[in-house]
Amino acid sequence: MVIKIVCLRCRQKLTAPAYAEKITCPQCGELNPIIKKPSPATSREQGKIIPPLIGKSMEKLRKLLLGNTQRLSGSSGSSSSPPSKLCALDHSVNQLPAKKRAVLCGVSYKKWKYKLKGTINDVMNMKTLLTQTYGFLERNILVLTEEESDTRLIPTKANIENCLKWLVNGCQKGDSLVFYYSGHGLRQPDFDDDELDGFDETICPVDFLREGMIVDNDIYATIVKPLSEGVTLHAIVDACHSGTILDLEHVYERDKFYQGKMD
C-alpha cells in the first residue's frame, strides 16, 4: 500500500510507502511530512459514524468551546451539552452544580516596569494540582492570566471581581471552593476605620493604575460573606501584605504561637 501526496514546494506528485512519515521530493529536495487521516469507524451500538481523531490543538480548542463534557438528560435518554467554559461567567445561564470550583489568577504585569516572573507558572502548577490530585474538573476552573485569548479572562479589576462572584454563585453545603492569586499586593489607608493597623490590604489587577486595586473589604464581601453553612473556601494569596487579605475575624499570629510553645 502506498500514499500519494503533492510536494509542498514544487507541487510534484509523490508516492511513499504507507509506513513512511516523511518523504523527500527528488525534484526540489523539500522534506514533506505525511499526514495520515484515519477513516471513520462505524459504531454498531449507536448506529452512528465516529469521526476521525483530531490533533491535540484542535481537541484543546473543542474543549474550550464546548466545555469538555457531555451529560445525559433525564429519562428521555437524549444527550445535551452543559454550559461551556466561555459562557460560565454569564450568570443568566443555568450552571450545573459544581461540588468543586476554583478561580486561579496570575498577574505578570508584562507591559510594566514592575513585571513579575513565574506568576503564570504558579497558576498552571496549581491547576495541575487541583485536577490531578484533588479531583477538580477543568470545566469548573477559571484561569486568569494575560496570556488568555478570551478577554473576560484577562486579570483586570472588573474580570477578577466577576470571576470571584462566579466562584461563590449558587454554592451549597459540601462544596469546596479555591481562590488562588499570584501577583503584586499593596495596602492603602483605611477609610472605613475598621483596621487595627490603619491600612486596608489590597491585590493589584493588571489595570490597577487606571481602575484601582481590590481591597480586602471587597474580597470579604464577595467570597466570604455569601458562603452558605458547610461550604469550604481555601484562599491562597501569594502577594505582599496578604496576611489579612480576606479580612477575617480571626488571624494566626506566629509570634504568639511560638511564644506560647516556649512558655
Short mmCIF file of C-alpha atoms in Angstrom, two decimals:
data_model
loop_
_atom_site.label_atom_id
_atom_site.label_comp_id
_atom_site.label_asym_id
_atom_site.label_seq_id
_atom_site.Cartn_x
_atom_site.Cartn_y
_atom_site.Cartn_z
CA MET A 1 0.00 0.00 0.00
CA VAL A 2 1.29 3.46 -0.92
CA ILE A 3 0.33 7.01 -0.04
CA LYS A 4 0.11 9.73 -2.68
CA ILE A 5 0.85 13.36 -1.79
CA VAL A 6 1.84 16.60 -3.53
CA CYS A 7 5.14 18.35 -2.78
CA LEU A 8 4.59 21.48 -0.72
CA ARG A 9 7.17 23.47 -2.71
CA CYS A 10 7.10 22.38 -6.37
CA ARG A 11 3.68 20.63 -6.36
CA GLN A 12 5.09 17.47 -7.94
CA LYS A 13 3.12 14.31 -7.24
CA LEU A 14 4.93 11.91 -4.90
CA THR A 15 4.28 8.39 -3.65
CA ALA A 16 5.52 6.89 -0.42
CA PRO A 17 5.12 3.61 1.50
CA ALA A 18 2.19 3.51 3.93
CA TYR A 19 4.54 3.33 6.92
CA ALA A 20 6.54 6.44 5.94
CA GLU A 21 6.22 9.63 7.98
CA LYS A 22 8.20 11.96 5.66
CA ILE A 23 9.32 11.92 2.02
CA THR A 24 11.95 14.00 0.22
CA CYS A 25 10.99 15.42 -3.16
CA PRO A 26 13.54 14.25 -5.79
CA GLN A 27 12.99 17.40 -7.84
CA CYS A 28 13.36 20.24 -5.31
CA GLY A 29 14.65 18.45 -2.21
CA GLU A 30 11.74 19.57 0.00
CA LEU A 31 11.09 17.32 3.03
CA ASN A 32 7.33 16.73 3.06
CA PRO A 33 5.55 15.39 6.16
CA ILE A 34 2.93 12.74 5.55
CA ILE A 35 -0.33 13.38 7.41
CA LYS A 36 -2.34 10.20 7.74
CA LYS A 37 -6.08 10.54 8.14
CA PRO A 38 -7.77 7.53 9.72
CA SER A 39 -11.04 6.56 8.12
CA PRO A 40 -14.22 6.85 10.15
CA ALA A 41 -15.27 3.75 12.07
CA THR A 42 -18.86 2.62 12.47
CA SER A 43 -20.25 2.19 15.98
CA ARG A 44 -22.64 -0.80 15.97
CA GLU A 45 -24.10 0.11 19.34
CA GLN A 46 -25.07 3.66 18.42
CA GLY A 47 -25.55 3.26 14.67
CA LYS A 48 -23.50 6.41 14.17
CA ILE A 49 -20.25 7.25 12.46
CA ILE A 50 -17.40 8.00 14.85
CA PRO A 51 -15.41 10.95 13.45
CA PRO A 52 -11.66 10.60 12.87
CA LEU A 53 -9.29 11.52 15.67
CA ILE A 54 -8.24 15.15 15.68
CA GLY A 55 -4.95 16.73 16.69
CA LYS A 56 -4.20 17.96 20.19
CA SER A 57 -4.51 21.63 19.23
CA MET A 58 -7.96 21.11 17.71
CA GLU A 59 -9.02 18.97 20.67
CA LYS A 60 -7.97 21.75 23.04
CA LEU A 61 -10.00 24.26 21.05
CA ARG A 62 -13.00 21.92 21.03
CA LYS A 63 -12.82 21.52 24.80
CA LEU A 64 -12.60 25.29 25.23
CA LEU A 65 -15.61 25.94 23.04
CA LEU A 66 -17.83 23.04 24.07
CA GLY A 67 -16.97 22.73 27.74
CA ASN A 68 -15.14 19.37 27.60
CA THR A 69 -18.12 17.34 28.85
CA GLN A 70 -21.42 15.84 27.83
CA ARG A 71 -24.14 14.59 30.16
CA LEU A 72 -27.31 12.58 29.72
CA SER A 73 -30.56 14.39 30.45
CA GLY A 74 -33.46 12.92 32.46
CA SER A 75 -35.35 9.84 31.43
CA SER A 76 -35.68 10.80 27.77
CA GLY A 77 -32.20 9.45 27.08
CA SER A 78 -31.29 12.39 24.85
CA SER A 79 -27.89 13.97 25.35
CA SER A 80 -27.21 17.65 25.85
CA SER A 81 -24.09 19.72 26.40
CA PRO A 82 -23.56 21.72 29.60
CA PRO A 83 -22.76 25.43 29.51
CA SER A 84 -19.32 25.97 28.01
CA LYS A 85 -16.41 27.44 29.91
CA LEU A 86 -16.68 30.56 27.80
CA CYS A 87 -20.24 31.22 28.98
CA ALA A 88 -19.58 30.21 32.60
CA LEU A 89 -19.32 33.87 33.59
CA ASP A 90 -22.79 34.57 32.25
CA HIS A 91 -24.89 34.22 35.40
CA SER A 92 -28.05 34.11 33.30
CA VAL A 93 -27.01 30.63 32.08
CA ASN A 94 -28.19 27.78 34.29
CA GLN A 95 -24.98 26.32 35.67
CA LEU A 96 -24.57 22.67 36.56
CA PRO A 97 -23.99 22.14 40.29
CA ALA A 98 -20.26 22.06 40.94
CA LYS A 99 -19.03 20.44 44.13
CA LYS A 100 -15.55 21.78 43.41
CA ARG A 101 -14.84 25.13 41.77
CA ALA A 102 -11.73 27.33 41.53
CA VAL A 103 -10.54 30.73 40.34
CA LEU A 104 -6.80 30.90 39.64
CA CYS A 105 -5.33 34.34 38.93
CA GLY A 106 -1.74 35.05 37.91
CA VAL A 107 -0.70 38.61 37.01
CA SER A 108 2.72 39.21 35.42
CA TYR A 109 2.32 42.95 34.55
CA LYS A 110 4.39 42.21 31.46
CA LYS A 111 3.87 45.68 29.97
CA TRP A 112 5.06 47.48 33.10
CA LYS A 113 8.48 48.03 34.64
CA TYR A 114 7.44 46.17 37.80
CA LYS A 115 6.65 42.95 35.92
CA LEU A 116 6.80 39.62 37.73
CA LYS A 117 8.23 36.32 36.52
CA GLY A 118 6.68 32.98 37.39
CA THR A 119 3.14 34.00 38.28
CA ILE A 120 1.65 32.21 35.27
CA ASN A 121 3.70 29.10 36.10
CA ASP A 122 2.31 29.28 39.64
CA VAL A 123 -1.24 29.26 38.31
CA MET A 124 -0.64 26.37 35.92
CA ASN A 125 1.02 24.33 38.69
CA MET A 126 -1.96 24.99 40.96
CA LYS A 127 -4.35 23.95 38.20
CA THR A 128 -2.42 20.70 37.73
CA LEU A 129 -2.52 20.06 41.49
CA LEU A 130 -6.28 20.62 41.67
CA THR A 131 -7.15 18.49 38.64
CA GLN A 132 -4.69 15.62 39.12
CA THR A 133 -4.63 15.33 42.92
CA TYR A 134 -7.84 16.81 44.28
CA GLY A 135 -10.35 15.83 41.61
CA PHE A 136 -11.33 19.26 40.28
CA LEU A 137 -12.80 19.22 36.77
CA GLU A 138 -11.15 21.52 34.25
CA ARG A 139 -14.51 23.00 33.24
CA ASN A 140 -15.00 24.19 36.85
CA ILE A 141 -11.72 26.12 36.95
CA LEU A 142 -11.33 29.67 35.66
CA VAL A 143 -7.74 30.70 34.90
CA LEU A 144 -6.99 34.42 34.59
CA THR A 145 -3.66 35.44 33.04
CA GLU A 146 -2.52 37.97 30.45
CA GLU A 147 -1.98 35.07 28.04
CA GLU A 148 -5.68 34.12 27.76
CA SER A 149 -7.42 34.52 24.40
CA ASP A 150 -10.81 35.20 25.99
CA THR A 151 -10.81 38.87 27.04
CA ARG A 152 -13.08 38.00 30.01
CA LEU A 153 -10.18 36.02 31.50
CA ILE A 154 -7.59 38.81 31.38
CA PRO A 155 -6.88 39.68 35.07
CA THR A 156 -8.37 43.17 35.05
CA LYS A 157 -10.15 44.51 38.11
CA ALA A 158 -13.59 44.02 36.59
CA ASN A 159 -12.79 40.48 35.39
CA ILE A 160 -11.34 39.36 38.73
CA GLU A 161 -14.36 40.70 40.59
CA ASN A 162 -16.72 38.99 38.16
CA CYS A 163 -14.89 35.67 38.48
CA LEU A 164 -14.99 35.88 42.27
CA LYS A 165 -18.76 36.30 42.09
CA TRP A 166 -18.90 33.24 39.81
CA LEU A 167 -16.84 31.27 42.33
CA VAL A 168 -19.43 31.51 45.11
CA ASN A 169 -22.55 31.75 42.94
CA GLY A 170 -25.04 29.05 43.94
CA CYS A 171 -22.63 27.27 46.31
CA GLN A 172 -24.17 24.67 48.59
CA LYS A 173 -23.28 22.66 51.66
CA GLY A 174 -20.39 20.31 50.92
CA ASP A 175 -18.92 22.41 48.10
CA SER A 176 -15.18 23.07 48.00
CA LEU A 177 -14.01 26.41 46.55
CA VAL A 178 -10.48 27.64 45.84
CA PHE A 179 -9.22 31.16 45.17
CA TYR A 180 -5.56 31.40 44.18
CA TYR A 181 -3.78 34.68 43.41
CA SER A 182 -0.18 35.28 42.42
CA GLY A 183 0.80 38.89 41.81
CA HIS A 184 1.51 42.21 43.47
CA GLY A 185 -0.12 43.14 46.75
CA LEU A 186 -0.14 46.58 48.39
CA ARG A 187 -2.01 48.46 51.08
CA GLN A 188 -3.77 51.78 51.34
CA PRO A 189 -5.12 53.97 54.17
CA ASP A 190 -8.19 52.54 55.88
CA PHE A 191 -11.00 54.97 55.13
CA ASP A 192 -13.60 52.83 56.94
CA ASP A 193 -11.68 52.88 60.22
CA ASP A 194 -12.07 49.11 60.70
CA GLU A 195 -8.39 48.05 60.55
CA LEU A 196 -6.21 47.85 63.65
CA ASP A 197 -3.12 48.96 61.76
CA GLY A 198 -4.93 51.71 59.88
CA PHE A 199 -4.45 50.12 56.44
CA ASP A 200 -6.53 48.06 54.04
CA GLU A 201 -4.65 45.27 52.28
CA THR A 202 -5.09 45.01 48.51
CA ILE A 203 -4.34 42.91 45.44
CA CYS A 204 -3.31 44.59 42.20
CA PRO A 205 -5.08 43.68 38.94
CA VAL A 206 -3.20 44.26 35.70
CA ASP A 207 -5.03 47.59 35.24
CA PHE A 208 -4.81 48.79 38.85
CA LEU A 209 -3.05 52.06 37.92
CA ARG A 210 -6.15 53.05 35.95
CA GLU A 211 -9.01 51.19 37.66
CA GLY A 212 -7.64 50.89 41.20
CA MET A 213 -6.83 47.98 43.50
CA ILE A 214 -9.18 45.39 45.02
CA VAL A 215 -9.29 45.90 48.78
CA ASP A 216 -9.71 43.27 51.47
CA ASN A 217 -13.15 44.60 52.47
CA ASP A 218 -14.46 43.93 48.96
CA ILE A 219 -12.89 40.46 48.79
CA TYR A 220 -14.55 39.57 52.09
CA ALA A 221 -17.91 40.88 50.89
CA THR A 222 -17.63 38.94 47.61
CA ILE A 223 -16.35 35.47 48.55
CA VAL A 224 -16.55 35.13 52.33
CA LYS A 225 -19.79 36.73 53.49
CA PRO A 226 -22.03 34.97 50.90
CA LEU A 227 -20.81 31.46 51.84
CA SER A 228 -23.51 29.06 52.97
CA GLU A 229 -23.01 26.84 56.00
CA GLY A 230 -20.94 23.78 55.12
CA VAL A 231 -19.11 25.36 52.17
CA THR A 232 -15.30 25.23 52.35
CA LEU A 233 -13.21 28.04 50.85
CA HIS A 234 -9.43 27.81 50.52
CA ALA A 235 -7.79 31.13 49.59
CA ILE A 236 -4.06 31.14 48.78
CA VAL A 237 -2.72 34.62 48.06
CA ASP A 238 0.94 34.87 47.07
CA ALA A 239 1.45 38.61 47.39
CA CYS A 240 2.88 41.22 49.73
CA HIS A 241 0.65 42.42 52.59
CA SER A 242 -1.67 39.45 52.10
CA GLY A 243 -1.84 38.10 55.66
CA THR A 244 -5.30 39.59 56.25
CA ILE A 245 -6.41 39.93 52.63
CA LEU A 246 -9.73 38.16 53.33
CA ASP A 247 -10.44 40.46 56.30
CA LEU A 248 -11.27 37.51 58.52
CA GLU A 249 -12.19 37.89 62.17
CA HIS A 250 -9.50 35.54 63.46
CA VAL A 251 -5.85 35.85 62.44
CA TYR A 252 -2.99 33.44 63.10
CA GLU A 253 -0.13 35.27 64.84
CA ARG A 254 3.06 33.29 64.53
CA ASP A 255 4.97 35.18 67.23
CA LYS A 256 2.29 34.50 69.86
CA PHE A 257 2.12 30.85 68.81
CA TYR A 258 5.84 30.29 69.29
CA GLN A 259 5.85 32.33 72.49
CA GLY A 260 3.20 30.00 73.91
CA LYS A 261 5.31 26.99 72.94
CA MET A 262 8.33 28.40 74.73
CA ASP A 263 6.32 29.20 77.86
#
